[in-house]
Short mmCIF file of C-alpha atoms and ligand atoms in Angstrom, two decimals:
data_model
loop_
_atom_site.label_atom_id
_atom_site.label_comp_id
_atom_site.label_asym_id
_atom_site.label_seq_id
_atom_site.Cartn_x
_atom_site.Cartn_y
_atom_site.Cartn_z
CA MET A 20 15.36 -52.42 -41.67
CA ASN A 21 18.74 -53.38 -43.60
CA ASP A 22 20.63 -51.31 -41.26
CA PHE A 23 19.34 -52.78 -38.26
CA VAL A 24 20.14 -56.23 -39.84
CA ASP A 25 23.51 -55.07 -40.74
CA LEU A 26 24.13 -53.84 -37.14
CA VAL A 27 22.85 -57.21 -35.66
CA ALA A 28 25.31 -59.01 -37.94
CA ARG A 29 28.19 -56.96 -37.21
CA GLN A 30 27.65 -57.24 -33.52
CA LEU A 31 27.27 -61.13 -34.02
CA ALA A 32 30.52 -61.13 -35.78
CA ALA A 33 32.25 -59.15 -33.17
CA ASP A 34 30.76 -61.50 -30.41
CA LEU A 35 31.97 -64.58 -32.50
CA ARG A 36 35.44 -63.34 -32.27
CA GLY A 37 35.67 -64.50 -28.86
CA VAL A 38 34.29 -67.80 -29.57
CA PRO A 39 36.62 -70.85 -30.14
CA ALA A 40 37.01 -72.12 -33.60
CA ALA A 41 35.39 -75.41 -33.00
CA THR A 42 32.24 -73.90 -31.78
CA ARG A 43 32.11 -71.43 -34.62
CA ARG A 44 32.52 -74.21 -37.04
CA ARG A 45 29.87 -76.32 -35.26
CA PHE A 46 27.30 -73.42 -35.98
CA SER A 47 28.53 -72.70 -39.41
CA ASP A 48 26.54 -74.05 -42.41
CA GLU A 49 29.58 -76.58 -43.10
CA GLY A 50 29.40 -77.84 -39.43
CA ARG A 51 25.56 -78.01 -39.57
CA ALA A 52 25.70 -80.13 -42.72
CA ALA A 53 28.23 -82.32 -41.38
CA ARG A 54 26.14 -83.42 -38.39
CA CYS A 55 23.50 -84.69 -40.85
CA HIS A 56 23.94 -88.50 -41.63
CA ASN A 57 21.31 -89.13 -43.97
CA ILE A 58 18.36 -87.18 -45.91
CA GLU A 59 15.99 -87.52 -43.03
CA ASP A 60 18.67 -85.62 -40.78
CA LEU A 61 18.55 -82.83 -43.18
CA ARG A 62 14.92 -82.86 -43.22
CA VAL A 63 14.58 -82.62 -39.49
CA MET A 64 17.24 -79.76 -39.25
CA ALA A 65 15.27 -77.93 -42.03
CA LYS A 66 12.13 -78.47 -40.09
CA ARG A 67 13.91 -76.64 -37.25
CA SER A 68 15.21 -74.08 -39.31
CA VAL A 69 12.63 -72.60 -41.59
CA PRO A 70 9.30 -71.26 -40.60
CA GLN A 71 6.72 -74.15 -40.69
CA PRO A 72 4.58 -72.86 -43.57
CA ILE A 73 7.75 -72.82 -45.73
CA PHE A 74 8.80 -75.99 -44.49
CA ASP A 75 5.30 -77.47 -45.15
CA TYR A 76 5.30 -75.95 -48.66
CA VAL A 77 8.31 -78.06 -49.43
CA ASP A 78 7.66 -81.29 -47.45
CA GLY A 79 3.81 -81.41 -48.15
CA ALA A 80 1.95 -82.85 -51.06
CA ALA A 81 -1.75 -82.99 -52.31
CA TRP A 82 -4.74 -84.13 -50.41
CA GLY A 83 -4.12 -87.07 -48.15
CA GLU A 84 -0.61 -87.21 -49.25
CA VAL A 85 -1.01 -90.96 -50.31
CA THR A 86 1.24 -90.68 -53.38
CA ARG A 87 3.99 -89.05 -51.55
CA ARG A 88 4.03 -91.81 -48.97
CA ARG A 89 3.74 -94.41 -51.75
CA ASN A 90 6.65 -92.93 -53.52
CA ARG A 91 8.68 -94.09 -50.50
CA ASP A 92 6.93 -97.28 -49.62
CA GLY A 93 7.17 -98.53 -53.45
CA PHE A 94 10.91 -98.88 -52.95
CA GLU A 95 10.13 -101.45 -50.12
CA ARG A 96 8.45 -103.98 -52.53
CA PHE A 97 11.72 -104.33 -54.30
CA GLU A 98 14.52 -106.56 -52.96
CA LEU A 99 18.04 -106.26 -54.05
CA LEU A 100 19.83 -109.50 -54.98
CA PRO A 101 23.51 -109.10 -54.31
CA ARG A 102 26.24 -111.11 -56.06
CA MET A 103 29.41 -112.16 -54.15
CA LEU A 104 33.05 -112.32 -54.81
CA VAL A 105 33.33 -109.73 -57.49
CA ASP A 106 36.13 -107.30 -57.70
CA VAL A 107 34.58 -104.04 -56.59
CA SER A 108 37.99 -102.20 -55.87
CA LYS A 109 37.07 -99.74 -58.63
CA LEU A 110 33.62 -98.23 -58.84
CA GLU A 111 32.09 -96.40 -61.96
CA LEU A 112 29.13 -94.23 -61.16
CA ALA A 113 29.54 -91.83 -63.95
CA THR A 114 27.02 -91.86 -66.89
CA THR A 115 25.70 -89.54 -69.41
CA ALA A 116 22.42 -87.62 -69.52
CA LEU A 117 21.54 -86.50 -73.09
CA GLY A 118 25.11 -86.93 -74.29
CA ARG A 119 26.60 -84.95 -71.33
CA GLU A 120 28.80 -86.73 -68.99
CA ILE A 121 27.76 -86.53 -65.25
CA ALA A 122 29.88 -87.74 -62.23
CA LEU A 123 26.90 -89.50 -60.59
CA PRO A 124 23.51 -90.58 -61.71
CA ILE A 125 21.64 -87.92 -59.84
CA ILE A 126 20.34 -84.91 -61.24
CA GLY A 127 18.74 -81.82 -59.64
CA ALA A 128 15.01 -81.69 -60.10
CA PRO A 129 13.14 -78.30 -60.82
CA THR A 130 11.84 -76.84 -57.52
CA GLY A 131 9.87 -73.44 -57.75
CA THR A 132 10.17 -70.48 -55.34
CA THR A 133 13.16 -71.99 -53.65
CA GLY A 134 14.36 -68.48 -52.68
CA LEU A 135 11.76 -68.69 -49.76
CA THR A 136 13.88 -71.52 -48.20
CA HIS A 137 17.05 -69.41 -48.71
CA PRO A 138 17.80 -66.20 -50.49
CA ASP A 139 20.51 -67.82 -52.57
CA GLY A 140 17.67 -70.25 -53.80
CA GLU A 141 18.21 -71.95 -56.92
CA GLY A 142 21.55 -70.30 -57.42
CA ALA A 143 23.07 -72.29 -54.52
CA VAL A 144 21.21 -75.43 -55.41
CA ALA A 145 22.90 -75.11 -58.89
CA ARG A 146 26.27 -74.68 -57.52
CA ALA A 147 26.02 -77.39 -55.16
CA ALA A 148 24.77 -79.99 -58.00
CA HIS A 149 27.74 -78.48 -60.31
CA SER A 150 30.20 -79.06 -57.40
CA MET A 151 29.41 -82.68 -57.43
CA GLY A 152 29.68 -82.98 -61.36
CA THR A 153 26.17 -83.19 -62.31
CA ILE A 154 23.16 -81.25 -64.03
CA TYR A 155 20.83 -78.70 -62.22
CA THR A 156 17.02 -78.18 -63.67
CA GLN A 157 15.92 -74.64 -63.17
CA SER A 158 12.11 -74.02 -62.84
CA ALA A 159 10.39 -71.40 -64.82
CA LEU A 160 8.76 -70.65 -61.58
CA SER A 161 12.16 -70.42 -59.79
CA SER A 162 12.71 -67.26 -57.36
CA LEU A 163 15.89 -66.21 -59.03
CA SER A 164 15.75 -65.67 -62.97
CA ILE A 165 17.60 -67.58 -65.67
CA GLU A 166 20.16 -64.45 -65.77
CA GLU A 167 20.67 -64.72 -61.76
CA VAL A 168 21.30 -68.55 -61.84
CA SER A 169 23.58 -68.40 -64.79
CA ALA A 170 25.67 -65.81 -63.28
CA MET A 171 25.85 -67.69 -59.84
CA ALA A 172 26.29 -71.14 -61.50
CA PRO A 173 27.66 -71.35 -64.95
CA GLY A 174 27.81 -75.23 -65.00
CA PRO A 175 25.29 -77.50 -67.06
CA LYS A 176 21.71 -76.78 -66.65
CA TRP A 177 18.30 -77.80 -67.87
CA PHE A 178 15.32 -75.58 -68.02
CA GLN A 179 11.77 -76.70 -66.87
CA LEU A 180 8.78 -75.36 -68.42
CA TYR A 181 5.06 -75.45 -67.82
CA VAL A 182 2.84 -75.26 -70.85
CA MET A 183 1.62 -71.79 -69.98
CA THR A 184 -1.62 -69.84 -70.89
CA ASP A 185 0.51 -66.91 -72.16
CA ARG A 186 2.65 -68.61 -74.72
CA GLY A 187 4.43 -65.44 -75.53
CA VAL A 188 5.99 -65.38 -72.07
CA ALA A 189 7.13 -69.26 -72.24
CA TYR A 190 8.69 -68.64 -75.74
CA ASP A 191 10.45 -65.54 -74.11
CA MET A 192 11.74 -67.62 -71.50
CA LEU A 193 12.94 -70.43 -74.02
CA GLN A 194 14.74 -67.86 -75.91
CA ARG A 195 16.55 -66.47 -72.71
CA ALA A 196 17.31 -69.89 -71.61
CA ALA A 197 18.96 -70.96 -75.00
CA ALA A 198 21.01 -67.70 -75.05
CA HIS A 199 22.35 -68.68 -71.49
CA GLY A 200 23.39 -72.16 -72.65
CA TYR A 201 20.65 -74.18 -71.06
CA GLU A 202 21.09 -77.81 -72.51
CA ALA A 203 17.64 -79.30 -72.64
CA LEU A 204 14.09 -78.46 -72.16
CA VAL A 205 11.99 -80.24 -69.57
CA LEU A 206 8.21 -79.83 -70.32
CA THR A 207 6.08 -80.72 -67.16
CA VAL A 208 2.80 -82.00 -68.20
CA ASP A 209 1.15 -82.85 -64.98
CA VAL A 210 0.04 -79.38 -63.88
CA ALA A 211 -3.22 -79.11 -66.00
CA VAL A 212 -4.52 -77.20 -62.77
CA ALA A 213 -2.93 -76.55 -59.66
CA GLY A 214 -2.93 -79.67 -57.10
CA VAL A 215 -4.58 -79.00 -53.78
CA ARG A 216 -1.98 -79.04 -50.97
CA GLU A 217 -4.01 -79.03 -47.77
CA ARG A 218 -0.94 -78.09 -45.44
CA ASP A 219 -0.69 -74.98 -47.63
CA VAL A 220 -4.34 -74.13 -47.56
CA ARG A 221 -4.43 -74.68 -43.56
CA ASN A 222 -1.28 -72.53 -43.12
CA ARG A 223 -2.84 -69.88 -45.47
CA PHE A 224 0.52 -70.05 -47.16
CA SER A 225 0.70 -67.84 -50.52
CA ILE A 226 3.45 -66.71 -52.87
CA PRO A 227 4.18 -64.24 -51.89
CA PRO A 228 3.74 -64.82 -48.13
CA ARG A 229 1.32 -62.74 -46.45
CA LEU A 230 3.03 -60.65 -43.62
CA THR A 231 0.57 -61.57 -40.90
CA LEU A 232 1.36 -61.56 -37.14
CA ARG A 233 1.65 -65.35 -37.06
CA ALA A 234 4.02 -65.20 -40.01
CA ALA A 235 6.21 -62.62 -38.28
CA ALA A 236 6.17 -64.81 -34.93
CA GLN A 237 7.21 -67.94 -37.12
CA GLY A 238 10.11 -65.82 -38.49
CA LEU A 239 11.22 -64.60 -35.11
CA VAL A 240 11.56 -68.26 -33.74
CA ARG A 241 13.78 -69.02 -36.94
CA PRO A 242 16.52 -66.41 -36.41
CA ARG A 243 18.86 -67.87 -39.05
CA TRP A 244 16.20 -68.05 -41.78
CA ALA A 245 15.04 -64.62 -40.60
CA ARG A 246 18.28 -62.90 -40.77
CA ASN A 247 18.66 -63.98 -44.40
CA PHE A 248 15.25 -63.27 -45.54
CA ILE A 249 15.00 -59.72 -44.16
CA ALA A 250 18.37 -59.00 -45.66
CA ARG A 251 17.37 -60.27 -49.11
CA PRO A 252 13.59 -61.25 -49.42
CA ARG A 253 12.76 -63.32 -52.31
CA LEU A 254 8.85 -62.92 -52.84
CA THR A 255 8.47 -63.26 -56.61
CA THR A 256 9.14 -65.73 -59.31
CA GLY A 257 12.29 -64.29 -61.20
CA ASN A 258 11.61 -65.40 -64.67
CA THR A 259 8.28 -63.84 -65.09
CA THR A 260 9.54 -60.38 -65.29
CA SER A 261 8.76 -59.73 -68.91
CA PRO A 262 6.98 -56.86 -70.89
CA ARG A 263 4.00 -59.19 -71.03
CA VAL A 264 3.63 -59.58 -67.28
CA PRO A 265 1.33 -57.03 -65.98
CA ALA A 266 3.48 -54.44 -64.48
CA GLY A 267 2.94 -52.15 -61.59
CA GLY A 268 0.61 -54.67 -59.65
CA GLY A 269 3.19 -55.63 -57.07
CA ALA A 270 3.98 -59.02 -55.72
CA VAL A 271 0.29 -60.02 -55.14
CA ALA A 272 -0.91 -59.26 -58.76
CA HIS A 273 2.24 -60.93 -60.01
CA ALA A 274 1.43 -64.10 -58.06
CA GLU A 275 -2.29 -64.16 -59.16
CA TRP A 276 -0.70 -63.80 -62.94
CA VAL A 277 1.46 -66.75 -62.24
CA ASN A 278 -1.34 -68.92 -61.00
CA ARG A 279 -3.52 -68.35 -64.01
CA GLN A 280 -0.69 -69.52 -66.17
CA PHE A 281 -1.42 -73.36 -65.79
CA ASP A 282 -3.24 -74.16 -69.14
CA PRO A 283 -5.89 -76.83 -68.67
CA SER A 284 -6.36 -77.07 -72.53
CA VAL A 285 -3.00 -78.51 -73.34
CA THR A 286 -2.70 -81.59 -75.57
CA TRP A 287 -0.21 -83.72 -77.34
CA ASP A 288 -0.62 -81.45 -80.41
CA ASP A 289 0.98 -78.46 -78.32
CA LEU A 290 4.20 -80.44 -78.08
CA ALA A 291 5.13 -79.73 -81.87
CA THR A 292 4.79 -75.94 -81.20
CA PHE A 293 7.21 -76.14 -78.31
CA ARG A 294 9.57 -77.88 -80.59
CA GLU A 295 9.51 -74.90 -82.97
CA HIS A 296 10.71 -72.77 -80.23
CA TRP A 297 13.65 -74.89 -78.83
CA GLY A 298 16.33 -76.15 -80.98
CA GLY A 299 17.69 -78.48 -78.33
CA PRO A 300 16.72 -81.96 -76.79
CA LEU A 301 13.19 -82.15 -75.13
CA LEU A 302 12.39 -84.12 -72.19
CA ILE A 303 8.78 -84.73 -70.85
CA LYS A 304 8.24 -84.75 -67.03
CA GLY A 305 5.15 -86.21 -65.34
CA ILE A 306 4.64 -89.54 -67.49
CA MET A 307 3.02 -92.41 -65.35
CA ARG A 308 1.76 -94.73 -67.97
CA PRO A 309 3.32 -96.80 -70.73
CA ASP A 310 0.75 -95.72 -73.37
CA ASP A 311 1.78 -92.05 -72.63
CA ALA A 312 5.27 -92.98 -72.61
CA VAL A 313 4.95 -94.54 -76.27
CA ARG A 314 3.05 -91.35 -77.38
CA ALA A 315 6.02 -89.27 -76.10
CA VAL A 316 8.30 -91.41 -78.27
CA GLU A 317 6.22 -91.06 -81.12
CA HIS A 318 6.16 -87.33 -80.62
CA GLY A 319 10.12 -87.58 -80.99
CA VAL A 320 11.07 -86.76 -77.19
CA GLU A 321 14.70 -87.33 -76.32
CA GLY A 322 13.85 -88.16 -72.82
CA ILE A 323 11.04 -89.02 -70.48
CA ILE A 324 10.93 -88.35 -66.65
CA VAL A 325 8.68 -90.78 -64.86
CA SER A 326 7.30 -88.62 -62.13
CA ASN A 327 4.14 -87.86 -60.16
CA HIS A 328 5.40 -84.57 -59.09
CA GLY A 329 6.57 -85.86 -55.77
CA GLY A 330 2.87 -86.36 -54.98
CA ARG A 331 2.07 -82.62 -55.18
CA GLN A 332 -0.42 -82.92 -58.05
CA LEU A 333 -2.81 -85.91 -58.27
CA ASP A 334 -2.89 -87.77 -55.17
CA HIS A 335 -3.46 -91.66 -54.98
CA THR A 336 -1.36 -92.48 -58.16
CA ARG A 337 1.00 -95.33 -58.02
CA SER A 338 4.69 -94.83 -56.76
CA THR A 339 7.03 -93.90 -59.68
CA ILE A 340 9.22 -96.83 -58.80
CA GLU A 341 6.33 -99.23 -59.39
CA ALA A 342 5.22 -97.41 -62.71
CA LEU A 343 8.88 -97.76 -64.04
CA PRO A 344 9.38 -101.30 -65.12
CA ALA A 345 6.12 -101.29 -67.56
CA ILE A 346 7.23 -97.99 -69.12
CA ALA A 347 10.74 -98.97 -69.58
CA GLU A 348 9.57 -102.01 -71.33
CA ALA A 349 7.15 -100.02 -73.56
CA VAL A 350 9.82 -97.33 -74.38
CA GLY A 351 12.34 -100.07 -75.14
CA GLY A 352 15.32 -97.89 -75.21
CA ARG A 353 13.90 -95.34 -77.89
CA ALA A 354 14.23 -92.53 -75.25
CA GLU A 355 16.27 -91.83 -72.13
CA LEU A 356 14.38 -92.70 -69.05
CA TYR A 357 14.65 -90.87 -65.82
CA LEU A 358 12.61 -91.19 -62.58
CA ASP A 359 11.88 -88.79 -59.66
CA GLY A 360 9.91 -89.27 -56.47
CA GLY A 361 10.87 -90.57 -53.06
CA ILE A 362 14.62 -90.90 -53.73
CA ARG A 363 16.12 -90.76 -50.16
CA ARG A 364 18.86 -93.55 -49.96
CA GLY A 365 21.52 -94.92 -52.51
CA THR A 366 19.70 -98.24 -52.58
CA ASP A 367 16.55 -96.29 -54.25
CA ILE A 368 18.97 -95.36 -56.93
CA ILE A 369 20.25 -98.97 -57.49
CA THR A 370 16.66 -99.98 -57.59
CA ALA A 371 15.80 -97.39 -60.18
CA LEU A 372 18.64 -97.76 -62.53
CA ALA A 373 18.28 -101.57 -62.28
CA LEU A 374 14.66 -101.24 -63.44
CA GLY A 375 15.43 -98.91 -66.40
CA ALA A 376 16.25 -95.53 -65.36
CA ARG A 377 19.44 -93.86 -66.82
CA ALA A 378 19.53 -91.48 -63.62
CA VAL A 379 17.18 -90.39 -60.95
CA LEU A 380 16.17 -86.65 -59.94
CA ILE A 381 15.79 -85.37 -56.51
CA GLY A 382 13.62 -82.56 -55.52
CA ARG A 383 12.90 -82.05 -51.67
CA PRO A 384 16.45 -83.57 -50.60
CA MET A 385 18.04 -80.62 -52.14
CA VAL A 386 15.57 -78.11 -50.60
CA TYR A 387 15.90 -79.96 -47.16
CA GLY A 388 19.62 -79.39 -47.53
CA LEU A 389 19.18 -75.70 -48.46
CA GLY A 390 16.87 -75.07 -45.44
CA ALA A 391 19.31 -76.83 -43.03
CA ALA A 392 22.59 -75.44 -43.98
CA GLY A 393 22.35 -73.37 -47.12
CA GLU A 394 24.62 -74.26 -50.06
CA ALA A 395 26.71 -76.60 -47.86
CA GLY A 396 23.51 -78.44 -46.98
CA VAL A 397 22.49 -79.14 -50.56
CA ARG A 398 25.89 -80.28 -51.32
CA ARG A 399 25.58 -82.76 -48.17
CA ALA A 400 22.47 -84.06 -49.62
CA PHE A 401 24.37 -84.99 -52.88
CA GLU A 402 27.34 -86.22 -51.12
CA LEU A 403 25.19 -88.55 -48.77
CA LEU A 404 23.42 -89.99 -51.73
CA HIS A 405 26.59 -90.54 -53.59
CA GLY A 406 28.40 -92.02 -50.59
CA GLU A 407 25.42 -94.47 -49.93
CA LEU A 408 25.26 -95.39 -53.66
CA ALA A 409 28.98 -96.26 -53.88
CA THR A 410 28.71 -98.23 -50.70
CA ALA A 411 25.56 -100.19 -51.75
CA LEU A 412 27.18 -100.97 -55.34
CA ALA A 413 30.25 -102.49 -53.65
CA LEU A 414 28.08 -104.52 -51.28
CA ALA A 415 25.80 -105.54 -54.13
CA GLY A 416 28.62 -106.73 -56.27
CA TYR A 417 28.01 -104.39 -59.09
CA PRO A 418 30.99 -102.01 -59.34
CA ARG A 419 29.52 -100.34 -62.56
CA ILE A 420 26.13 -98.71 -62.81
CA SER A 421 26.12 -99.65 -66.33
CA ASP A 422 25.98 -103.33 -65.29
CA LEU A 423 22.71 -102.95 -63.20
CA GLY A 424 19.60 -104.71 -64.52
CA PRO A 425 16.53 -106.35 -63.45
CA GLU A 426 18.04 -109.61 -62.71
CA MET A 427 19.44 -108.17 -59.50
CA ILE A 428 15.92 -107.07 -58.40
CA HIS A 429 13.06 -109.27 -56.83
CA LEU A 430 9.53 -107.95 -56.63
CA VAL A 431 7.95 -108.94 -53.27
CA ARG A 432 4.20 -109.43 -53.07
C1 FMN B 15 9.09 -77.34 -53.16
C2 FMN B 15 8.88 -77.99 -54.52
C3 FMN B 15 8.78 -77.32 -55.68
C4 FMN B 15 8.63 -77.86 -57.02
N1 FMN B 15 8.47 -77.21 -58.00
C5 FMN B 15 8.38 -77.72 -59.13
C6 FMN B 15 8.53 -76.95 -60.54
O1 FMN B 15 8.44 -75.70 -60.47
N2 FMN B 15 8.31 -77.70 -61.66
C7 FMN B 15 8.29 -79.01 -61.72
O2 FMN B 15 8.36 -79.61 -62.85
N3 FMN B 15 8.35 -79.85 -60.56
C8 FMN B 15 8.36 -79.29 -59.30
N4 FMN B 15 8.54 -79.72 -58.23
C9 FMN B 15 8.45 -81.30 -58.31
C10 FMN B 15 10.11 -81.75 -58.54
O3 FMN B 15 10.53 -81.47 -59.71
C11 FMN B 15 9.87 -83.38 -58.37
O4 FMN B 15 9.06 -83.92 -59.23
C12 FMN B 15 9.62 -83.96 -57.04
O5 FMN B 15 10.17 -83.09 -55.95
C13 FMN B 15 10.35 -85.48 -56.84
O6 FMN B 15 10.09 -85.91 -55.63
P1 FMN B 15 10.88 -85.80 -54.42
O7 FMN B 15 10.81 -84.30 -53.71
O8 FMN B 15 10.62 -86.82 -53.39
O9 FMN B 15 12.40 -85.90 -54.80
C14 FMN B 15 8.52 -79.23 -56.99
C15 FMN B 15 8.95 -80.04 -55.88
C16 FMN B 15 8.91 -79.26 -54.65
C17 FMN B 15 9.18 -80.31 -53.32
#
């Protein structure tokens, strides 16, 4: 099969030699990325470029997808109050996250099995984040391993872990992440059990994907994706290859093992054990209530990520942006606060920062970019949000993100 792909690729390259440079550029990843003018454009291009079950896995959410919609709609409840005649000739978008300087207040969220969208997966996403001067968070369930992502993208990274049933595998990953210089641990706590994503159920989507006739047909109508995928299929989760993981069962046994790893018996007491196995700063991801945020602070976490997993776990929760103000008040600066969920515009970032977040994380925007135009598409997602944020700050009369505060926000309704 690989020989066939090589042959087609070489033929394509030969054919392209006669094609004018402008046309070649138009169809290159860079050209495709440049034609996207906002995150929704990247989403639409990704939808056309990757097989529908994979797009749905990225785009979809749990049950009726109410939380996913609320994450977006929540931003509409807040109005910005711009101030005029302020010198905005110099903008300051840089900040720090757990002491590390970042050029913009946007961090890459952890997304699992990103290699289904593009074989360079998390490596490409991390590289794009680093090229913008910011941090990437790698999921424990990433397609590429800690070692592969570190080799592809040596810049600043956080490592995200679920509290796994097999603690030995989890501690082994922590050791590997520490050895490769990952700077913080993000412990995701909103996955006691797996959320039910009906699009995945309907598409009979599984990791690894089943090679059905329908799946093959889907691949054929997405030739860009198929060419990459056939050459370098990324079916398993790269970090879970460990002596403790059942060997020899192939990709399906591997996937079943991964699914059994969400531990429904986890409580706050388990945090202390993770502390013993991780020397660096700890962030807790998936907090939606002020009382939980206070408990996290009492347990000594350095950071809290206000998140509902992009609506992919419990449906019908509040939007994260509406949950943020009360959490910020309860935490009172005792831990760094971050927010993710529904960030699609620069003005969303202003709202989150004004209401108490130090920076935001983005999940789907990066993976839409990856599906639309590979690494160039991810970079485009960051660039678009960065550009919108800069323009919005200037128009709002707030040249420094550090000056943003609740006085520039009005709550409607
Ligand atoms: C395809 C996909 C995979 C994800 N995988 C993980 C994961 O492995 N670990 C985790 O903590 N969160 C995961 N998330 C949730 C994101 O980290 C983040 O909370 C969410 O995407 C933010 O919402 P947004 O997509 O609207 O930006 C995933 C999200 C998506 C879209």
